[in-house]
Amino acid sequence: GAVVSQHPSWVICKSGTSVKIECRSLDFQATTMFWYRQFPKQSLMLMATSNEGSKATYEQGVEKDKFLINHASLTLSTLTVTSAHPEDSSFYICSASQIVTGELFFGEGSRLTVL
Amino acid sequence: GQNIDQPTEMTATEGAIVQINCTYQTSGFNGLFWYQQHAGEAPTFLSYNVLDGLEEKGRFSSFLSRSKGYSYLLLKELQMKDSASYLCAVTGAGSYQLTFGKGTKLSVIP
């Protein structure tokens, strides 16, 4: 079946540094990918919709200059957390939709810890 | 906007049947998904309903009533490994953008 790969699975960084998370659709093309954030014991919250070849659409309350999204190809979207702070520590998950079936596939998730 | 409600927690006995309900109010509706999420892991797709009725997949079944804005996930022959959070999510008309409910944490006890 369709697979979405996310890397890295976990990352620990110092406050003030930037972290890049990659999301790849391995066997299908995804013109649209989604980035979610999940805090402990809470549900997934949509951060932004990543569109190939155009600017991402951010949800209300999500800072676009802090969470940079680049969807450079039909199989890759990246999320960069810039100048990370401890409050950015969270579980970040990407997903991609297979256009034909409408089924949504999730990456494995990336756990970010900012010290 | 979209509003999705599901119970916060449920407990059921191993071998039993449990039904997790989900109600939604949306400005547009395309389809409804159910996902299973174990702690610390990404969600796993369970079902996708677009039309009214019951979809059965092994031990799991999902029901949708579009007119009532209601769905349920039915889990039969519960196993301990079914202990997880179950997320109800909807997509708006003409969109694959998912809006998630807060999830129902299911605990299966011996």
PDB file of C-alpha atoms in Angstrom, chain B residues 8-110:
ATOM      1  CA  THR B   8     -13.187  11.153  25.969  1.00  0.00           C
ATOM      2  CA  GLU B   9     -12.729   7.712  27.480  1.00  0.00           C
ATOM      3  CA  MET B  10     -14.304   4.266  27.394  1.00  0.00           C
ATOM      4  CA  THR B  11     -13.540   0.978  29.091  1.00  0.00           C
ATOM      5  CA  ALA B  12     -14.549  -2.443  27.830  1.00  0.00           C
ATOM      6  CA  THR B  13     -13.793  -6.073  28.604  1.00  0.00           C
ATOM      7  CA  GLU B  14     -11.658  -8.367  26.500  1.00  0.00           C
ATOM      8  CA  GLY B  15     -13.822 -10.373  24.093  1.00  0.00           C
ATOM      9  CA  ALA B  16     -16.708  -7.909  24.280  1.00  0.00           C
ATOM     10  CA  ILE B  17     -18.103  -5.444  21.721  1.00  0.00           C
ATOM     11  CA  VAL B  18     -17.714  -1.681  22.044  1.00  0.00           C
ATOM     12  CA  GLN B  19     -19.245   1.158  20.049  1.00  0.00           C
ATOM     13  CA  ILE B  20     -17.527   4.536  19.842  1.00  0.00           C
ATOM     14  CA  ASN B  21     -19.809   7.334  18.695  1.00  0.00           C
ATOM     15  CA  CYS B  22     -18.913  10.475  16.799  1.00  0.00           C
ATOM     16  CA  THR B  23     -21.155  13.402  15.965  1.00  0.00           C
ATOM     17  CA  TYR B  24     -20.176  16.256  13.726  1.00  0.00           C
ATOM     18  CA  GLN B  25     -21.426  19.603  12.513  1.00  0.00           C
ATOM     19  CA  THR B  26     -19.744  20.828   9.358  1.00  0.00           C
ATOM     20  CA  SER B  27     -20.161  23.605   6.838  1.00  0.00           C
ATOM     21  CA  GLY B  28     -19.498  21.049   4.117  1.00  0.00           C
ATOM     22  CA  PHE B  29     -18.956  17.303   4.179  1.00  0.00           C
ATOM     23  CA  ASN B  30     -16.947  14.965   1.999  1.00  0.00           C
ATOM     24  CA  GLY B  31     -16.231  11.917   4.111  1.00  0.00           C
ATOM     25  CA  LEU B  32     -15.541  10.587   7.584  1.00  0.00           C
ATOM     26  CA  PHE B  33     -12.474   8.694   8.727  1.00  0.00           C
ATOM     27  CA  TRP B  34     -11.681   6.600  11.758  1.00  0.00           C
ATOM     28  CA  TYR B  35      -8.089   6.234  12.903  1.00  0.00           C
ATOM     29  CA  GLN B  36      -6.468   4.215  15.662  1.00  0.00           C
ATOM     30  CA  GLN B  37      -3.582   5.761  17.520  1.00  0.00           C
ATOM     31  CA  HIS B  38      -1.409   4.016  20.075  1.00  0.00           C
ATOM     32  CA  ALA B  39       0.424   6.269  22.485  1.00  0.00           C
ATOM     33  CA  GLY B  40       3.491   7.871  20.926  1.00  0.00           C
ATOM     34  CA  GLU B  41       2.735   6.589  17.454  1.00  0.00           C
ATOM     35  CA  ALA B  42       1.189   8.057  14.313  1.00  0.00           C
ATOM     36  CA  PRO B  43      -2.463   7.271  13.617  1.00  0.00           C
ATOM     37  CA  THR B  44      -3.348   4.170  11.619  1.00  0.00           C
ATOM     38  CA  PHE B  45      -6.166   4.276   9.088  1.00  0.00           C
ATOM     39  CA  LEU B  46      -9.186   2.150   9.984  1.00  0.00           C
ATOM     40  CA  SER B  47     -12.067   3.205   7.747  1.00  0.00           C
ATOM     41  CA  TYR B  48     -13.440   5.808   5.394  1.00  0.00           C
ATOM     42  CA  ASN B  49     -17.185   6.395   4.966  1.00  0.00           C
ATOM     43  CA  VAL B  50     -18.641   8.578   2.261  1.00  0.00           C
ATOM     44  CA  LEU B  51     -22.120   7.111   1.876  1.00  0.00           C
ATOM     45  CA  ASP B  52     -24.692   6.236   4.524  1.00  0.00           C
ATOM     46  CA  GLY B  53     -24.563   2.745   5.922  1.00  0.00           C
ATOM     47  CA  LEU B  54     -22.292   0.214   7.529  1.00  0.00           C
ATOM     48  CA  GLU B  55     -18.826  -0.691   6.287  1.00  0.00           C
ATOM     49  CA  GLU B  56     -17.403  -3.896   7.735  1.00  0.00           C
ATOM     50  CA  LYS B  57     -13.736  -4.772   7.859  1.00  0.00           C
ATOM     51  CA  GLY B  58     -12.961  -7.806   9.942  1.00  0.00           C
ATOM     52  CA  ARG B  59     -13.465  -7.046  13.625  1.00  0.00           C
ATOM     53  CA  PHE B  60     -14.015  -3.358  12.906  1.00  0.00           C
ATOM     54  CA  SER B  61     -17.128  -1.792  11.382  1.00  0.00           C
ATOM     55  CA  SER B  62     -17.972   1.840  10.784  1.00  0.00           C
ATOM     56  CA  PHE B  63     -21.395   3.375  10.301  1.00  0.00           C
ATOM     57  CA  LEU B  64     -22.347   6.745   8.852  1.00  0.00           C
ATOM     58  CA  SER B  65     -25.566   8.742   8.759  1.00  0.00           C
ATOM     59  CA  ARG B  66     -25.004  11.954   6.849  1.00  0.00           C
ATOM     60  CA  SER B  67     -28.455  13.341   7.595  1.00  0.00           C
ATOM     61  CA  LYS B  68     -27.859  12.961  11.330  1.00  0.00           C
ATOM     62  CA  GLY B  69     -24.194  13.984  11.311  1.00  0.00           C
ATOM     63  CA  TYR B  70     -23.425  10.768  13.137  1.00  0.00           C
ATOM     64  CA  SER B  71     -20.982   7.919  12.888  1.00  0.00           C
ATOM     65  CA  TYR B  72     -19.865   5.072  15.060  1.00  0.00           C
ATOM     66  CA  LEU B  73     -16.968   2.662  15.119  1.00  0.00           C
ATOM     67  CA  LEU B  74     -17.833  -0.842  16.272  1.00  0.00           C
ATOM     68  CA  LEU B  75     -15.109  -3.102  17.597  1.00  0.00           C
ATOM     69  CA  LYS B  76     -15.931  -6.783  18.077  1.00  0.00           C
ATOM     70  CA  GLU B  77     -14.094  -9.522  19.957  1.00  0.00           C
ATOM     71  CA  LEU B  78     -12.003  -6.966  21.759  1.00  0.00           C
ATOM     72  CA  GLN B  79      -8.348  -7.751  22.329  1.00  0.00           C
ATOM     73  CA  MET B  80      -5.941  -6.148  24.754  1.00  0.00           C
ATOM     74  CA  LYS B  81      -4.014  -4.643  21.834  1.00  0.00           C
ATOM     75  CA  ASP B  82      -7.137  -2.665  20.907  1.00  0.00           C
ATOM     76  CA  SER B  83      -6.400  -0.367  23.836  1.00  0.00           C
ATOM     77  CA  ALA B  84      -5.678   2.894  22.044  1.00  0.00           C
ATOM     78  CA  SER B  85      -7.156   6.237  21.123  1.00  0.00           C
ATOM     79  CA  TYR B  86      -9.700   6.238  18.320  1.00  0.00           C
ATOM     80  CA  LEU B  87      -9.924   9.406  16.293  1.00  0.00           C
ATOM     81  CA  CYS B  88     -12.918  10.491  14.265  1.00  0.00           C
ATOM     82  CA  ALA B  89     -12.100  12.934  11.469  1.00  0.00           C
ATOM     83  CA  VAL B  90     -14.046  14.597   8.681  1.00  0.00           C
ATOM     84  CA  THR B  91     -13.135  16.221   5.395  1.00  0.00           C
ATOM     85  CA  GLY B  92     -14.982  19.201   4.030  1.00  0.00           C
ATOM     86  CA  ALA B  93     -16.631  19.368   0.644  1.00  0.00           C
ATOM     87  CA  GLY B  94     -14.069  19.169  -2.158  1.00  0.00           C
ATOM     88  CA  SER B  95     -11.159  18.921   0.253  1.00  0.00           C
ATOM     89  CA  TYR B  96      -8.851  16.313   1.714  1.00  0.00           C
ATOM     90  CA  GLN B  97      -8.116  18.520   4.698  1.00  0.00           C
ATOM     91  CA  LEU B  98      -8.946  16.563   7.822  1.00  0.00           C
ATOM     92  CA  THR B  99     -10.425  17.960  10.987  1.00  0.00           C
ATOM     93  CA  PHE B 100      -9.953  15.614  13.914  1.00  0.00           C
ATOM     94  CA  GLY B 101     -12.072  15.039  16.959  1.00  0.00           C
ATOM     95  CA  LYS B 102     -10.278  14.919  20.292  1.00  0.00           C
ATOM     96  CA  GLY B 103     -10.202  11.153  20.264  1.00  0.00           C
ATOM     97  CA  THR B 104     -11.667   8.460  22.475  1.00  0.00           C
ATOM     98  CA  LYS B 105      -9.250   6.610  24.696  1.00  0.00           C
ATOM     99  CA  LEU B 106     -10.331   2.985  24.863  1.00  0.00           C
ATOM    100  CA  SER B 107      -9.049   0.769  27.654  1.00  0.00           C
ATOM    101  CA  VAL B 108      -9.562  -2.967  27.256  1.00  0.00           C
ATOM    102  CA  ILE B 109      -9.461  -4.848  30.541  1.00  0.00           C
ATOM    103  CA  PRO B 110      -9.180  -8.610  31.141  1.00  0.00           C
TER     104      PRO B 110
END
